[in-house]
Amino acid sequence: PGIYVCAKCGHELFSSRAKYEHSSPWPAFTETVHQDSVAKREERPGALKVSCGKCGNGLGHEFLNDGPKRGQSRF
């Protein structure tokens, strides 16, 4: 339990309260801790490239409408 932070700069990214089980081997989250926790840019339709909102460290993707509930995204 707690807050997941950027490995490079320590910026707060995700809360364990937003973590859920997903079939991917990586941790999955429904939302960020703060509005500026991450920066996003479209990589392809339905998927955004996600990086740390403070230092730009690559974090993976946000998959739109692929969360545990209809309309939620998955980080």
N, CA, C and O atoms as a Tinker XYZ file with bonds, in Angstrom:
   300  protein
     1  N      0.829000   -1.202000    0.000000    73     2
     2  CA     0.000000    0.000000    0.000000    64     1     3
     3  C      0.863000    1.252000    0.000000    63     2     4     5
     4  O      1.932000    1.286000    0.611000    81     3
     5  N      0.391000    2.269000   -0.686000    73     3     6
     6  CA     1.125000    3.522000   -0.706000    64     5     7
     7  C      1.073000    4.190000   -2.056000    63     6     8     9
     8  O      0.157000    3.970000   -2.849000    81     7
     9  N      2.078000    5.014000   -2.304000    73     7    10
    10  CA     2.168000    5.808000   -3.527000    64     9    11
    11  C      3.320000    5.289000   -4.382000    63    10    12    13
    12  O      4.426000    5.079000   -3.883000    81    11
    13  N      3.059000    5.087000   -5.656000    73    11    14
    14  CA     4.094000    4.712000   -6.610000    64    13    15
    15  C      4.689000    5.998000   -7.164000    63    14    16    17
    16  O      3.959000    6.907000   -7.558000    81    15
    17  N      6.009000    6.071000   -7.193000    73    15    18
    18  CA     6.708000    7.277000   -7.633000    64    17    19
    19  C      7.612000    6.973000   -8.818000    63    18    20    21
    20  O      7.927000    5.815000   -9.091000    81    19
    21  N      8.021000    8.007000   -9.508000    73    19    22
    22  CA     8.947000    7.879000  -10.629000    64    21    23
    23  C     10.291000    7.363000  -10.114000    63    22    24    25
    24  O     10.822000    7.884000   -9.133000    81    23
    25  N     10.829000    6.360000  -10.762000    73    23    26
    26  CA    12.112000    5.786000  -10.363000    64    25    27
    27  C     13.267000    6.755000  -10.574000    63    26    28    29
    28  O     14.314000    6.627000   -9.938000    81    27
    29  N     13.080000    7.718000  -11.460000    73    27    30
    30  CA    14.160000    8.650000  -11.776000    64    29    31
    31  C     14.178000    9.879000  -10.856000    63    30    32    33
    32  O     15.247000   10.324000  -10.438000    81    31
    33  N     12.976000   10.437000  -10.537000    73    31    34
    34  CA    12.977000   11.695000   -9.782000    64    33    35
    35  C     12.122000   11.678000   -8.513000    63    34    36    37
    36  O     12.161000   12.636000   -7.741000    81    35
    37  N     11.354000   10.616000   -8.282000    73    35    38
    38  CA    10.548000   10.518000   -7.073000    64    37    39
    39  C      9.194000   11.213000   -7.131000    63    38    40    41
    40  O      8.497000   11.281000   -6.119000    81    39
    41  N      8.808000   11.730000   -8.293000    73    39    42
    42  CA     7.510000   12.406000   -8.456000    64    41    43
    43  C      6.368000   11.406000   -8.244000    63    42    44    45
    44  O      6.425000   10.285000   -8.751000    81    43
    45  N      5.330000   11.810000   -7.495000    73    43    46
    46  CA     4.196000   10.926000   -7.223000    64    45    47
    47  C      3.398000   10.660000   -8.496000    63    46    48    49
    48  O      3.030000   11.586000   -9.218000    81    47
    49  N      3.132000    9.359000   -8.764000    73    47    50
    50  CA     2.451000    8.968000   -9.993000    64    49    51
    51  C      1.088000    8.334000   -9.743000    63    50    52    53
    52  O      0.066000    8.848000  -10.199000    81    51
    53  N      1.072000    7.211000   -9.015000    73    51    54
    54  CA    -0.143000    6.423000   -8.817000    64    53    55
    55  C     -0.287000    6.008000   -7.358000    63    54    56    57
    56  O      0.701000    5.860000   -6.639000    81    55
    57  N     -1.526000    5.825000   -6.939000    73    55    58
    58  CA    -1.810000    5.320000   -5.598000    64    57    59
    59  C     -2.164000    3.839000   -5.695000    63    58    60    61
    60  O     -2.749000    3.397000   -6.684000    81    59
    61  N     -1.812000    3.085000   -4.676000    73    59    62
    62  CA    -2.177000    1.668000   -4.647000    64    61    63
    63  C     -3.694000    1.493000   -4.635000    63    62    64    65
    64  O     -4.193000    0.429000   -5.004000    81    63
    65  N     -4.434000    2.523000   -4.216000    73    63    66
    66  CA    -5.907000    2.456000   -4.235000    64    65    67
    67  C     -6.452000    2.419000   -5.656000    63    66    68    69
    68  O     -7.572000    1.956000   -5.869000    81    67
    69  N     -5.684000    2.898000   -6.634000    73    67    70
    70  CA    -6.106000    2.902000   -8.032000    64    69    71
    71  C     -5.557000    1.695000   -8.792000    63    70    72    73
    72  O     -5.771000    1.578000   -9.998000    81    71
    73  N     -4.851000    0.797000   -8.101000    73    71    74
    74  CA    -4.256000   -0.379000   -8.729000    64    73    75
    75  C     -5.291000   -1.502000   -8.788000    63    74    76    77
    76  O     -6.101000   -1.657000   -7.874000    81    75
    77  N     -5.258000   -2.280000   -9.863000    73    75    78
    78  CA    -6.171000   -3.416000   -9.982000    64    77    79
    79  C     -5.508000   -4.535000  -10.779000    63    78    80    81
    80  O     -4.522000   -4.313000  -11.481000    81    79
    81  N     -6.056000   -5.722000  -10.663000    73    79    82
    82  CA    -5.530000   -6.893000  -11.368000    64    81    83
    83  C     -5.911000   -6.811000  -12.845000    63    82    84    85
    84  O     -7.058000   -6.526000  -13.190000    81    83
    85  N     -4.932000   -7.066000  -13.705000    73    83    86
    86  CA    -5.145000   -7.067000  -15.147000    64    85    87
    87  C     -4.354000   -8.224000  -15.728000    63    86    88    89
    88  O     -3.411000   -8.712000  -15.104000    81    87
    89  N     -4.729000   -8.663000  -16.912000    73    87    90
    90  CA    -4.050000   -9.815000  -17.517000    64    89    91
    91  C     -2.635000   -9.508000  -17.983000    63    90    92    93
    92  O     -1.874000  -10.431000  -18.270000    81    91
    93  N     -2.262000   -8.227000  -18.067000    73    91    94
    94  CA    -0.894000   -7.885000  -18.469000    64    93    95
    95  C      0.059000   -8.165000  -17.307000    63    94    96    97
    96  O     -0.368000   -8.192000  -16.153000    81    95
    97  N      1.333000   -8.371000  -17.597000    73    95    98
    98  CA     2.295000   -8.641000  -16.525000    64    97    99
    99  C      2.718000   -7.383000  -15.750000    63    98   100   101
   100  O      3.458000   -7.490000  -14.772000    81    99
   101  N      2.265000   -6.203000  -16.167000    73    99   102
   102  CA     2.652000   -4.950000  -15.520000    64   101   103
   103  C      1.547000   -4.471000  -14.583000    63   102   104   105
   104  O      0.383000   -4.828000  -14.766000    81   103
   105  N      1.896000   -3.678000  -13.596000    73   103   106
   106  CA     0.859000   -3.108000  -12.719000    64   105   107
   107  C     -0.114000   -2.267000  -13.544000    63   106   108   109
   108  O      0.286000   -1.603000  -14.500000    81   107
   109  N     -1.376000   -2.301000  -13.173000    73   107   110
   110  CA    -2.402000   -1.531000  -13.881000    64   109   111
   111  C     -3.090000   -0.580000  -12.900000    63   110   112   113
   112  O     -3.412000   -0.957000  -11.773000    81   111
   113  N     -3.306000    0.645000  -13.343000    73   111   114
   114  CA    -3.931000    1.679000  -12.517000    64   113   115
   115  C     -5.041000    2.350000  -13.306000    63   114   116   117
   116  O     -4.987000    2.421000  -14.534000    81   115
   117  N     -6.054000    2.844000  -12.592000    73   115   118
   118  CA    -7.168000    3.526000  -13.244000    64   117   119
   119  C     -6.980000    5.031000  -13.324000    63   118   120   121
   120  O     -7.596000    5.686000  -14.165000    81   119
   121  N     -6.135000    5.592000  -12.458000    73   119   122
   122  CA    -5.947000    7.043000  -12.445000    64   121   123
   123  C     -4.620000    7.408000  -11.811000    63   122   124   125
   124  O     -3.983000    6.596000  -11.142000    81   123
   125  N     -4.218000    8.651000  -12.038000    73   123   126
   126  CA    -2.977000    9.164000  -11.453000    64   125   127
   127  C     -3.283000    9.822000  -10.108000    63   126   128   129
   128  O     -4.442000   10.087000   -9.789000    81   127
   129  N     -2.245000   10.083000   -9.328000    73   127   130
   130  CA    -2.408000   10.739000   -8.031000    64   129   131
   131  C     -2.800000   12.202000   -8.214000    63   130   132   133
   132  O     -3.726000   12.684000   -7.561000    81   131
   133  N     -2.099000   12.908000   -9.097000    73   131   134
   134  CA    -2.340000   14.326000   -9.350000    64   133   135
   135  C     -2.603000   14.532000  -10.838000    63   134   136   137
   136  O     -2.221000   13.700000  -11.661000    81   135
   137  N     -3.238000   15.610000  -11.174000    73   135   138
   138  CA    -3.511000   15.914000  -12.577000    64   137   139
   139  C     -2.208000   16.030000  -13.369000    63   138   140   141
   140  O     -2.161000   15.671000  -14.546000    81   139
   141  N     -1.142000   16.537000  -12.718000    73   139   142
   142  CA     0.146000   16.703000  -13.404000    64   141   143
   143  C      1.136000   15.573000  -13.115000    63   142   144   145
   144  O      2.334000   15.729000  -13.348000    81   143
   145  N      0.652000   14.450000  -12.615000    73   143   146
   146  CA     1.547000   13.322000  -12.318000    64   145   147
   147  C      2.238000   12.805000  -13.574000    63   146   148   149
   148  O      3.409000   12.428000  -13.538000    81   147
   149  N      1.506000   12.790000  -14.684000    73   147   150
   150  CA     2.066000   12.284000  -15.934000    64   149   151
   151  C      1.793000   13.253000  -17.079000    63   150   152   153
   152  O      0.873000   14.068000  -17.021000    81   151
   153  N      2.607000   13.145000  -18.111000    73   151   154
   154  CA     2.387000   13.837000  -19.377000    64   153   155
   155  C      1.994000   12.769000  -20.389000    63   154   156   157
   156  O      2.466000   11.635000  -20.315000    81   155
   157  N      1.129000   13.133000  -21.334000    73   155   158
   158  CA     0.636000   12.158000  -22.309000    64   157   159
   159  C      0.746000   12.728000  -23.712000    63   158   160   161
   160  O      0.607000   13.933000  -23.926000    81   159
   161  N      1.001000   11.833000  -24.668000    73   159   162
   162  CA     0.940000   12.213000  -26.076000    64   161   163
   163  C      0.392000   11.020000  -26.849000    63   162   164   165
   164  O      0.693000    9.872000  -26.524000    81   163
   165  N     -0.408000   11.292000  -27.869000    73   163   166
   166  CA    -1.012000   10.195000  -28.617000    64   165   167
   167  C      0.055000    9.430000  -29.385000    63   166   168   169
   168  O      0.860000   10.013000  -30.110000    81   167
   169  N      0.043000    8.127000  -29.213000    73   167   170
   170  CA     0.968000    7.269000  -29.951000    64   169   171
   171  C      0.244000    6.600000  -31.112000    63   170   172   173
   172  O      0.784000    6.475000  -32.212000    81   171
   173  N     -0.985000    6.173000  -30.849000    73   171   174
   174  CA    -1.852000    5.589000  -31.870000    64   173   175
   175  C     -3.282000    5.685000  -31.336000    63   174   176   177
   176  O     -3.466000    5.917000  -30.141000    81   175
   177  N     -4.279000    5.516000  -32.166000    73   175   178
   178  CA    -5.659000    5.594000  -31.667000    64   177   179
   179  C     -5.895000    4.618000  -30.514000    63   178   180   181
   180  O     -5.622000    3.424000  -30.637000    81   179
   181  N     -6.396000    5.127000  -29.407000    73   179   182
   182  CA    -6.682000    4.293000  -28.244000    64   181   183
   183  C     -5.531000    4.104000  -27.283000    63   182   184   185
   184  O     -5.697000    3.480000  -26.235000    81   183
   185  N     -4.352000    4.638000  -27.624000    73   183   186
   186  CA    -3.186000    4.467000  -26.745000    64   185   187
   187  C     -2.364000    5.749000  -26.699000    63   186   188   189
   188  O     -1.995000    6.303000  -27.736000    81   187
   189  N     -2.082000    6.213000  -25.485000    73   187   190
   190  CA    -1.274000    7.395000  -25.278000    64   189   191
   191  C      0.051000    6.996000  -24.655000    63   190   192   193
   192  O      0.081000    6.163000  -23.749000    81   191
   193  N      1.136000    7.571000  -25.122000    73   191   194
   194  CA     2.447000    7.376000  -24.514000    64   193   195
   195  C      2.472000    8.217000  -23.243000    63   194   196   197
   196  O      2.108000    9.393000  -23.272000    81   195
   197  N      2.902000    7.623000  -22.119000    73   195   198
   198  CA     2.872000    8.297000  -20.824000    64   197   199
   199  C      4.292000    8.451000  -20.289000    63   198   200   201
   200  O      5.097000    7.522000  -20.354000    81   199
   201  N      4.586000    9.637000  -19.761000    73   199   202
   202  CA     5.887000    9.889000  -19.138000    64   201   203
   203  C      5.668000   10.666000  -17.838000    63   202   204   205
   204  O      4.602000   11.240000  -17.613000    81   203
   205  N      6.687000   10.670000  -17.002000    73   203   206
   206  CA     6.618000   11.398000  -15.739000    64   205   207
   207  C      6.336000   12.870000  -16.023000    63   206   208   209
   208  O      6.958000   13.469000  -16.900000    81   207
   209  N      5.405000   13.444000  -15.283000    73   207   210
   210  CA     5.044000   14.844000  -15.467000    64   209   211
   211  C      6.110000   15.814000  -15.014000    63   210   212   213
   212  O      6.040000   16.999000  -15.341000    81   211
   213  N      7.100000   15.341000  -14.267000    73   211   214
   214  CA     8.163000   16.223000  -13.776000    64   213   215
   215  C      9.438000   16.109000  -14.608000    63   214   216   217
   216  O      9.970000   17.121000  -15.064000    81   215
   217  N      9.939000   14.876000  -14.810000    73   215   218
   218  CA    11.243000   14.715000  -15.472000    64   217   219
   219  C     11.175000   14.113000  -16.876000    63   218   220   221
   220  O     12.177000   14.099000  -17.591000    81   219
   221  N      9.992000   13.611000  -17.280000    73   219   222
   222  CA     9.860000   13.050000  -18.620000    64   221   223
   223  C     10.252000   11.591000  -18.757000    63   222   224   225
   224  O     10.248000   11.060000  -19.868000    81   223
   225  N     10.590000   10.929000  -17.658000    73   223   226
   226  CA    10.952000    9.516000  -17.699000    64   225   227
   227  C      9.788000    8.699000  -18.283000    63   226   228   229
   228  O      8.640000    8.887000  -17.879000    81   227
   229  N     10.074000    7.804000  -19.221000    73   227   230
   230  CA     9.049000    6.986000  -19.862000    64   229   231
   231  C      8.402000    6.007000  -18.885000    63   230   232   233
   232  O      9.092000    5.318000  -18.133000    81   231
   233  N      7.061000    5.954000  -18.905000    73   231   234
   234  CA     6.319000    5.100000  -17.976000    64   233   235
   235  C      5.473000    4.038000  -18.669000    63   234   236   237
   236  O      4.945000    3.147000  -18.004000    81   235
   237  N      5.336000    4.114000  -19.963000    73   235   238
   238  CA     4.506000    3.141000  -20.665000    64   237   239
   239  C      3.359000    3.824000  -21.383000    63   238   240   241
   240  O      3.560000    4.815000  -22.085000    81   239
   241  N      2.145000    3.289000  -21.208000    73   239   242
   242  CA     0.994000    3.770000  -21.970000    64   241   243
   243  C     -0.249000    3.940000  -21.104000    63   242   244   245
   244  O     -0.361000    3.373000  -20.017000    81   243
   245  N     -1.170000    4.732000  -21.618000    73   243   246
   246  CA    -2.533000    4.782000  -21.115000    64   245   247
   247  C     -3.394000    4.211000  -22.241000    63   246   248   249
   248  O     -3.392000    4.728000  -23.358000    81   247
   249  N     -4.128000    3.146000  -21.938000    73   247   250
   250  CA    -5.010000    2.530000  -22.912000    64   249   251
   251  C     -6.426000    2.999000  -22.626000    63   250   252   253
   252  O     -6.999000    2.693000  -21.580000    81   251
   253  N     -6.979000    3.745000  -23.566000    73   251   254
   254  CA    -8.286000    4.353000  -23.386000    64   253   255
   255  C     -9.396000    3.294000  -23.418000    63   254   256   257
   256  O     -9.366000    2.379000  -24.241000    81   255
   257  N    -10.353000    3.426000  -22.535000    73   255   258
   258  CA   -11.504000    2.523000  -22.446000    64   257   259
   259  C    -11.103000    1.061000  -22.262000    63   258   260   261
   260  O    -11.764000    0.165000  -22.787000    81   259
   261  N    -10.023000    0.817000  -21.519000    73   259   262
   262  CA    -9.562000   -0.551000  -21.267000    64   261   263
   263  C     -9.416000   -0.804000  -19.767000    63   262   264   265
   264  O     -8.691000   -1.710000  -19.355000    81   263
   265  N    -10.099000   -0.010000  -18.957000    73   263   266
   266  CA   -10.033000   -0.166000  -17.508000    64   265   267
   267  C    -11.038000   -1.188000  -17.012000    63   266   268   269
   268  O    -11.720000   -1.828000  -17.812000    81   267
   269  N    -11.136000   -1.346000  -15.711000    73   267   270
   270  CA   -12.033000   -2.353000  -15.137000    64   269   271
   271  C    -13.510000   -2.012000  -15.286000    63   270   272   273
   272  O    -14.361000   -2.898000  -15.215000    81   271
   273  N    -13.821000   -0.733000  -15.493000    73   271   274
   274  CA   -15.209000   -0.304000  -15.683000    64   273   275
   275  C    -15.343000    0.364000  -17.045000    63   274   276   277
   276  O    -14.379000    0.923000  -17.567000    81   275
   277  N    -16.517000    0.306000  -17.603000    73   275   278
   278  CA   -16.796000    0.922000  -18.905000    64   277   279
   279  C    -16.390000    2.404000  -18.887000    63   278   280   281
   280  O    -16.767000    3.146000  -17.981000    81   279
   281  N    -15.625000    2.819000  -19.892000    73   279   282
   282  CA   -15.206000    4.206000  -20.007000    64   281   283
   283  C    -13.936000    4.566000  -19.258000    63   282   284   285
   284  O    -13.423000    5.671000  -19.428000    81   283
   285  N    -13.409000    3.657000  -18.426000    73   283   286
   286  CA   -12.168000    3.938000  -17.696000    64   285   287
   287  C    -10.945000    3.596000  -18.552000    63   286   288   289
   288  O    -10.983000    2.715000  -19.411000    81   287
   289  N     -9.883000    4.312000  -18.287000    73   287   290
   290  CA    -8.615000    4.011000  -18.949000    64   289   291
   291  C     -7.756000    3.136000  -18.044000    63   290   292   293
   292  O     -8.002000    3.010000  -16.845000    81   291
   293  N     -6.750000    2.542000  -18.655000    73   291   294
   294  CA    -5.786000    1.719000  -17.907000    64   293   295
   295  C     -4.399000    2.273000  -18.146000    63   294   296   297
   296  O     -3.964000    2.426000  -19.287000    81   295
   297  N     -3.702000    2.573000  -17.049000    73   295   298
   298  CA    -2.292000    2.982000  -17.131000    64   297   299
   299  C     -1.437000    1.773000  -16.865000    63   298   300
   300  O     -0.210000    1.869000  -16.880000    81   299
